[in-house]
PDB file of C-alpha atoms and ligand atoms in Angstrom:
ATOM      1  CA  UNK A   1     -13.966  11.969  -3.757  1.00  0.00           C
ATOM      2  CA  UNK A   2     -12.963   9.072  -5.976  1.00  0.00           C
ATOM      3  CA  UNK A   3     -10.308   6.449  -5.228  1.00  0.00           C
ATOM      4  CA  UNK A   4      -8.667   4.063  -7.697  1.00  0.00           C
ATOM      5  CA  UNK A   5      -7.687   0.503  -6.892  1.00  0.00           C
ATOM      6  CA  UNK A   6      -4.973  -0.947  -9.096  1.00  0.00           C
ATOM      7  CA  UNK A   7      -6.618  -4.104 -10.443  1.00  0.00           C
ATOM      8  CA  UNK A   8      -4.052  -5.921 -12.545  1.00  0.00           C
ATOM      9  CA  UNK A   9      -3.302  -8.782 -10.113  1.00  0.00           C
ATOM     10  CA  UNK A  10      -3.630  -9.612  -6.416  1.00  0.00           C
ATOM     11  CA  UNK A  11      -6.214  -8.823  -3.742  1.00  0.00           C
ATOM     12  CA  UNK A  12      -7.719  -5.640  -5.175  1.00  0.00           C
ATOM     13  CA  UNK A  13     -11.299  -6.803  -4.505  1.00  0.00           C
ATOM     14  CA  UNK A  14     -10.768  -6.742  -0.737  1.00  0.00           C
ATOM     15  CA  UNK A  15      -9.739  -3.071  -0.949  1.00  0.00           C
ATOM     16  CA  UNK A  16     -12.802  -2.322  -3.077  1.00  0.00           C
ATOM     17  CA  UNK A  17     -15.041  -3.955  -0.454  1.00  0.00           C
ATOM     18  CA  UNK A  18     -13.432  -1.841   2.233  1.00  0.00           C
ATOM     19  CA  UNK A  19     -14.074   1.354   0.227  1.00  0.00           C
ATOM     20  CA  UNK A  20     -17.657   0.222  -0.354  1.00  0.00           C
ATOM     21  CA  UNK A  21     -18.132  -0.228   3.380  1.00  0.00           C
ATOM     22  CA  UNK A  22     -16.799   3.285   3.917  1.00  0.00           C
ATOM     23  CA  UNK A  23     -19.187   4.644   1.290  1.00  0.00           C
ATOM     24  CA  UNK A  24     -16.404   5.872  -0.985  1.00  0.00           C
ATOM     25  CA  UNK A  25     -16.664   5.910  -4.761  1.00  0.00           C
ATOM     26  CA  UNK A  26     -13.945   3.817  -6.428  1.00  0.00           C
ATOM     27  CA  UNK A  27     -12.814   2.561  -9.820  1.00  0.00           C
ATOM     28  CA  UNK A  28     -10.590  -0.331 -10.817  1.00  0.00           C
ATOM     29  CA  UNK A  29      -7.436   0.971 -12.496  1.00  0.00           C
ATOM     30  CA  UNK A  30      -6.032  -1.002 -15.429  1.00  0.00           C
ATOM     31  CA  UNK A  31      -4.920   1.714 -17.870  1.00  0.00           C
ATOM     32  CA  UNK A  32      -3.465   5.236 -17.522  1.00  0.00           C
ATOM     33  CA  UNK A  33      -6.875   6.687 -18.560  1.00  0.00           C
ATOM     34  CA  UNK A  34      -8.459   5.134 -15.462  1.00  0.00           C
ATOM     35  CA  UNK A  35      -6.397   7.501 -13.273  1.00  0.00           C
ATOM     36  CA  UNK A  36      -8.222  10.599 -14.541  1.00  0.00           C
ATOM     37  CA  UNK A  37      -9.983  12.547 -11.814  1.00  0.00           C
ATOM     38  CA  UNK A  38      -8.840  10.315  -8.973  1.00  0.00           C
ATOM     39  CA  UNK A  39      -7.974  11.703  -5.544  1.00  0.00           C
ATOM     40  CA  UNK A  40      -5.982   8.655  -4.557  1.00  0.00           C
ATOM     41  CA  UNK A  41      -4.787   5.234  -5.654  1.00  0.00           C
ATOM     42  CA  UNK A  42      -4.407   1.974  -3.728  1.00  0.00           C
ATOM     43  CA  UNK A  43      -1.704  -0.504  -4.767  1.00  0.00           C
ATOM     44  CA  UNK A  44      -2.856  -3.884  -3.387  1.00  0.00           C
ATOM     45  CA  UNK A  45      -1.007  -6.991  -2.279  1.00  0.00           C
ATOM     46  CA  UNK A  46      -0.084  -9.709  -4.723  1.00  0.00           C
ATOM     47  CA  UNK A  47       3.199 -10.397  -6.454  1.00  0.00           C
ATOM     48  CA  UNK A  48       5.298  -7.275  -6.762  1.00  0.00           C
ATOM     49  CA  UNK A  49       7.387  -8.539  -9.695  1.00  0.00           C
ATOM     50  CA  UNK A  50       4.197  -9.213 -11.677  1.00  0.00           C
ATOM     51  CA  UNK A  51       2.758  -5.836 -10.701  1.00  0.00           C
ATOM     52  CA  UNK A  52       5.882  -4.013 -11.824  1.00  0.00           C
ATOM     53  CA  UNK A  53       5.962  -5.857 -15.150  1.00  0.00           C
ATOM     54  CA  UNK A  54       2.299  -5.122 -15.871  1.00  0.00           C
ATOM     55  CA  UNK A  55       2.635  -1.489 -14.758  1.00  0.00           C
ATOM     56  CA  UNK A  56       5.456  -1.033 -17.275  1.00  0.00           C
ATOM     57  CA  UNK A  57       3.567  -2.813 -20.080  1.00  0.00           C
ATOM     58  CA  UNK A  58       0.369  -0.797 -19.647  1.00  0.00           C
ATOM     59  CA  UNK A  59       2.040   2.613 -19.344  1.00  0.00           C
ATOM     60  CA  UNK A  60       0.766   2.863 -15.782  1.00  0.00           C
ATOM     61  CA  UNK A  61       4.284   3.006 -14.352  1.00  0.00           C
ATOM     62  CA  UNK A  62       4.860   6.491 -15.770  1.00  0.00           C
ATOM     63  CA  UNK A  63       1.270   7.565 -15.167  1.00  0.00           C
ATOM     64  CA  UNK A  64       1.342   6.589 -11.484  1.00  0.00           C
ATOM     65  CA  UNK A  65       4.685   8.366 -11.013  1.00  0.00           C
ATOM     66  CA  UNK A  66       3.153  11.449 -12.594  1.00  0.00           C
ATOM     67  CA  UNK A  67       0.093  11.194 -10.360  1.00  0.00           C
ATOM     68  CA  UNK A  68       2.342  11.047  -7.281  1.00  0.00           C
ATOM     69  CA  UNK A  69       4.437  13.994  -8.513  1.00  0.00           C
ATOM     70  CA  UNK A  70       1.282  16.074  -8.928  1.00  0.00           C
ATOM     71  CA  UNK A  71       0.262  15.374  -5.340  1.00  0.00           C
ATOM     72  CA  UNK A  72      -2.108  12.419  -5.684  1.00  0.00           C
ATOM     73  CA  UNK A  73      -2.419  10.254  -2.588  1.00  0.00           C
ATOM     74  CA  UNK A  74      -1.041   6.714  -2.797  1.00  0.00           C
ATOM     75  CA  UNK A  75      -1.376   3.724  -0.484  1.00  0.00           C
ATOM     76  CA  UNK A  76       0.564   0.487  -1.008  1.00  0.00           C
ATOM     77  CA  UNK A  77      -0.162  -2.696   0.958  1.00  0.00           C
ATOM     78  CA  UNK A  78       2.298  -5.599   1.050  1.00  0.00           C
ATOM     79  CA  UNK A  79       3.373  -6.027  -2.610  1.00  0.00           C
ATOM     80  CA  UNK A  80       2.103  -2.452  -3.028  1.00  0.00           C
ATOM     81  CA  UNK A  81       4.456  -1.332  -0.242  1.00  0.00           C
ATOM     82  CA  UNK A  82       7.314  -2.955  -2.162  1.00  0.00           C
ATOM     83  CA  UNK A  83       6.372  -0.887  -5.220  1.00  0.00           C
ATOM     84  CA  UNK A  84       6.306   2.279  -3.132  1.00  0.00           C
ATOM     85  CA  UNK A  85       9.844   1.772  -1.774  1.00  0.00           C
ATOM     86  CA  UNK A  86      12.847   3.526  -3.233  1.00  0.00           C
ATOM     87  CA  UNK A  87      15.069   0.467  -2.679  1.00  0.00           C
ATOM     88  CA  UNK A  88      14.053  -3.186  -2.826  1.00  0.00           C
ATOM     89  CA  UNK A  89      16.188  -6.124  -1.707  1.00  0.00           C
ATOM     90  CA  UNK A  90      16.004  -9.937  -1.818  1.00  0.00           C
ATOM     91  CA  UNK A  91      16.193  -9.785  -4.710  1.00  0.00           C
ATOM     92  CA  UNK A  92      16.887  -6.252  -5.847  1.00  0.00           C
ATOM     93  CA  UNK A  93      14.163  -5.190  -8.257  1.00  0.00           C
ATOM     94  CA  UNK A  94      12.547  -2.256  -9.949  1.00  0.00           C
ATOM     95  CA  UNK A  95       9.929  -0.290  -8.057  1.00  0.00           C
ATOM     96  CA  UNK A  96       8.056   2.977  -8.372  1.00  0.00           C
ATOM     97  CA  UNK A  97      10.476   4.407  -5.819  1.00  0.00           C
ATOM     98  CA  UNK A  98       8.068   6.944  -4.347  1.00  0.00           C
ATOM     99  CA  UNK A  99       8.845   6.631  -0.632  1.00  0.00           C
ATOM    100  CA  UNK A 100      12.195   7.069   1.045  1.00  0.00           C
ATOM    101  CA  UNK A 101      12.614   3.543   2.421  1.00  0.00           C
ATOM    102  CA  UNK A 102      14.359   0.213   1.876  1.00  0.00           C
ATOM    103  CA  UNK A 103      12.211  -2.909   1.792  1.00  0.00           C
ATOM    104  CA  UNK A 104      13.322  -6.550   1.995  1.00  0.00           C
ATOM    105  CA  UNK A 105      10.974  -8.989   0.261  1.00  0.00           C
ATOM    106  CA  UNK A 106       9.722 -12.137   2.014  1.00  0.00           C
ATOM    107  CA  UNK A 107      11.796 -11.169   5.019  1.00  0.00           C
ATOM    108  CA  UNK A 108      10.106 -13.061   7.823  1.00  0.00           C
ATOM    109  CA  UNK A 109      11.212 -16.545   6.809  1.00  0.00           C
ATOM    110  CA  UNK A 110       8.980 -19.540   6.195  1.00  0.00           C
ATOM    111  CA  UNK A 111       7.643 -20.024   9.730  1.00  0.00           C
ATOM    112  CA  UNK A 112       6.854 -16.395  10.469  1.00  0.00           C
ATOM    113  CA  UNK A 113       5.926 -15.279   6.996  1.00  0.00           C
ATOM    114  CA  UNK A 114       2.135 -15.439   7.316  1.00  0.00           C
ATOM    115  CA  UNK A 115       0.526 -14.622  10.630  1.00  0.00           C
ATOM    116  CA  UNK A 116      -1.888 -12.355  12.438  1.00  0.00           C
ATOM    117  CA  UNK A 117      -0.748  -9.964  15.174  1.00  0.00           C
ATOM    118  CA  UNK A 118      -2.455  -7.468  17.433  1.00  0.00           C
ATOM    119  CA  UNK A 119      -0.124  -4.487  17.480  1.00  0.00           C
ATOM    120  CA  UNK A 120      -0.286  -0.895  18.686  1.00  0.00           C
ATOM    121  CA  UNK A 121      -0.372   1.968  16.193  1.00  0.00           C
ATOM    122  CA  UNK A 122      -0.212   5.737  16.475  1.00  0.00           C
ATOM    123  CA  UNK A 123      -3.694   5.922  14.951  1.00  0.00           C
ATOM    124  CA  UNK A 124      -5.825   4.893  17.935  1.00  0.00           C
ATOM    125  CA  UNK A 125      -5.485   3.668  21.492  1.00  0.00           C
ATOM    126  CA  UNK A 126      -6.555   0.046  20.890  1.00  0.00           C
ATOM    127  CA  UNK A 127      -4.169  -2.287  19.068  1.00  0.00           C
ATOM    128  CA  UNK A 128      -4.992  -3.216  15.482  1.00  0.00           C
ATOM    129  CA  UNK A 129      -5.254  -6.651  13.944  1.00  0.00           C
ATOM    130  CA  UNK A 130      -2.567  -7.022  11.296  1.00  0.00           C
ATOM    131  CA  UNK A 131      -2.492  -9.853   8.764  1.00  0.00           C
ATOM    132  CA  UNK A 132       0.953 -10.581   7.330  1.00  0.00           C
ATOM    133  CA  UNK A 133       1.161 -12.764   4.203  1.00  0.00           C
ATOM    134  CA  UNK A 134       4.658 -13.498   2.890  1.00  0.00           C
ATOM    135  CA  UNK A 135       5.294  -9.975   4.025  1.00  0.00           C
ATOM    136  CA  UNK A 136       8.187  -7.713   3.175  1.00  0.00           C
ATOM    137  CA  UNK A 137      10.073  -5.924   5.935  1.00  0.00           C
ATOM    138  CA  UNK A 138      10.817  -2.224   5.980  1.00  0.00           C
ATOM    139  CA  UNK A 139      14.493  -2.233   6.834  1.00  0.00           C
ATOM    140  CA  UNK A 140      15.192   1.476   6.827  1.00  0.00           C
ATOM    141  CA  UNK A 141      13.256   4.726   6.422  1.00  0.00           C
ATOM    142  CA  UNK A 142      14.439   8.249   5.642  1.00  0.00           C
ATOM    143  CA  UNK A 143      13.984  11.226   7.950  1.00  0.00           C
ATOM    144  CA  UNK A 144      10.827  12.360   6.139  1.00  0.00           C
ATOM    145  CA  UNK A 145       9.000   9.086   6.753  1.00  0.00           C
ATOM    146  CA  UNK A 146       6.664   8.836   9.737  1.00  0.00           C
ATOM    147  CA  UNK A 147       6.446   5.404  11.385  1.00  0.00           C
ATOM    148  CA  UNK A 148       2.866   4.695  12.515  1.00  0.00           C
ATOM    149  CA  UNK A 149       3.339   1.093  13.692  1.00  0.00           C
ATOM    150  CA  UNK A 150       6.131  -1.417  14.233  1.00  0.00           C
ATOM    151  CA  UNK A 151       6.546  -5.170  14.558  1.00  0.00           C
ATOM    152  CA  UNK A 152       9.678  -6.374  16.364  1.00  0.00           C
ATOM    153  CA  UNK A 153      11.203  -2.916  16.113  1.00  0.00           C
ATOM    154  CA  UNK A 154      10.719  -2.673  12.330  1.00  0.00           C
ATOM    155  CA  UNK A 155       8.200  -0.307  10.741  1.00  0.00           C
ATOM    156  CA  UNK A 156       5.085  -1.980   9.317  1.00  0.00           C
ATOM    157  CA  UNK A 157       2.959   1.112   8.669  1.00  0.00           C
ATOM    158  CA  UNK A 158       4.545   4.311   7.360  1.00  0.00           C
ATOM    159  CA  UNK A 159       3.543   7.644   5.911  1.00  0.00           C
ATOM    160  CA  UNK A 160       5.410  10.245   3.878  1.00  0.00           C
ATOM    161  CA  UNK A 161       3.517  13.326   2.752  1.00  0.00           C
ATOM    162  CA  UNK A 162       0.403  12.004   1.025  1.00  0.00           C
ATOM    163  CA  UNK A 163       1.758   8.483   0.676  1.00  0.00           C
ATOM    164  CA  UNK A 164       1.238   5.487   2.928  1.00  0.00           C
ATOM    165  CA  UNK A 165       2.547   1.938   2.969  1.00  0.00           C
ATOM    166  CA  UNK A 166       1.676  -1.110   5.081  1.00  0.00           C
ATOM    167  CA  UNK A 167       3.582  -4.385   4.939  1.00  0.00           C
ATOM    168  CA  UNK A 168       0.439  -6.187   6.159  1.00  0.00           C
ATOM    169  CA  UNK A 169      -3.138  -6.332   4.813  1.00  0.00           C
ATOM    170  CA  UNK A 170      -5.544  -3.862   6.480  1.00  0.00           C
ATOM    171  CA  UNK A 171      -8.109  -4.713   3.766  1.00  0.00           C
ATOM    172  CA  UNK A 172      -8.472  -8.236   5.207  1.00  0.00           C
ATOM    173  CA  UNK A 173      -9.755  -7.177   8.616  1.00  0.00           C
ATOM    174  CA  UNK A 174     -12.969  -5.517   9.817  1.00  0.00           C
ATOM    175  CA  UNK A 175     -11.210  -2.435  11.141  1.00  0.00           C
ATOM    176  CA  UNK A 176     -11.415   0.573   8.829  1.00  0.00           C
ATOM    177  CA  UNK A 177      -8.941   2.817  10.711  1.00  0.00           C
ATOM    178  CA  UNK A 178      -6.070   2.570   8.256  1.00  0.00           C
ATOM    179  CA  UNK A 179      -8.182   3.091   5.139  1.00  0.00           C
ATOM    180  CA  UNK A 180      -9.821   6.061   6.847  1.00  0.00           C
ATOM    181  CA  UNK A 181      -6.382   7.536   7.456  1.00  0.00           C
ATOM    182  CA  UNK A 182      -5.580   7.162   3.767  1.00  0.00           C
ATOM    183  CA  UNK A 183      -8.890   8.759   2.762  1.00  0.00           C
ATOM    184  CA  UNK A 184      -8.019  11.735   4.940  1.00  0.00           C
ATOM    185  CA  UNK A 185      -4.724  12.142   3.038  1.00  0.00           C
ATOM    186  CA  UNK A 186      -6.597  11.880  -0.266  1.00  0.00           C
ATOM    187  CA  UNK A 187      -9.259  14.349   0.814  1.00  0.00           C
ATOM    188  CA  UNK A 188      -6.768  16.957   1.978  1.00  0.00           C
ATOM    189  CA  UNK A 189      -4.879  17.173  -1.284  1.00  0.00           C
ATOM    190  CA  UNK A 190      -5.611  18.717  -4.618  1.00  0.00           C
ATOM    191  CA  UNK A 191      -6.883  16.577  -7.462  1.00  0.00           C
ATOM    192  CA  UNK A 192      -3.849  15.547  -9.499  1.00  0.00           C
ATOM    193  CA  UNK A 193      -5.551  15.427 -12.900  1.00  0.00           C
TER     194      UNK A 193
HETATM  195  N1  LIG B   1       5.735 -11.780  -1.283  1.00  0.00           N
HETATM  196  C1  LIG B   1       5.093 -10.855  -2.176  1.00  0.00           C
HETATM  197  C2  LIG B   1       6.135 -10.081  -2.987  1.00  0.00           C
HETATM  198  O1  LIG B   1       7.273 -10.101  -2.660  1.00  0.00           O
HETATM  199  C3  LIG B   1       4.197  -9.901  -1.434  1.00  0.00           C
HETATM  200  C4  LIG B   1       3.132 -10.684  -0.703  1.00  0.00           C
HETATM  201  C5  LIG B   1       1.805  -9.980  -0.582  1.00  0.00           C
HETATM  202  O2  LIG B   1       1.510  -8.972  -1.218  1.00  0.00           O
HETATM  203  N2  LIG B   1       0.945 -10.572   0.206  1.00  0.00           N
HETATM  204  O3  LIG B   1       5.814  -9.461  -3.961  1.00  0.00           O
END
């Protein structure tokens, strides 16, 4: 199995370290060619407007959409979750639009925007440490989206088919549960190309 980590801006190295710890082969993705043979792709945190601009400029926007359409597994964290959403607010902006959800950028306000919480998930019995950094909020999800964790009644970890999104940063903690979940999605699917 081979996983790609989008490496055009943001905290892609932390995801790579996590994959290394899990003993998974990975490549940094910067061009459409880098997607060849991948079982899954991680869209890291960073600045979603910058990511979207660079995705369009490099041709990756179309290539990632194609990968998703062919059944490749995708996992977006924070800015990556914004890219995954069908609708983005505050301000409205372009996204890859792969998951049936509405996301509000920088939704927690100045005081609450960056913080660490211990919250329950549907993935294991103990709560998980979740690091929020100028996090977006998932305002609404469609019927096909499974909510795996919430903060204040709003989803923070969601799954739809072979796609996952987290509004926090699982790559910044020691716990590998969430990445392992994503690897399971990637492993269960067919290679997209
Ligand atoms: N605030 C960023 C955005 O709106 C996301 C922050 C992050 O990825 N840590 O794009």
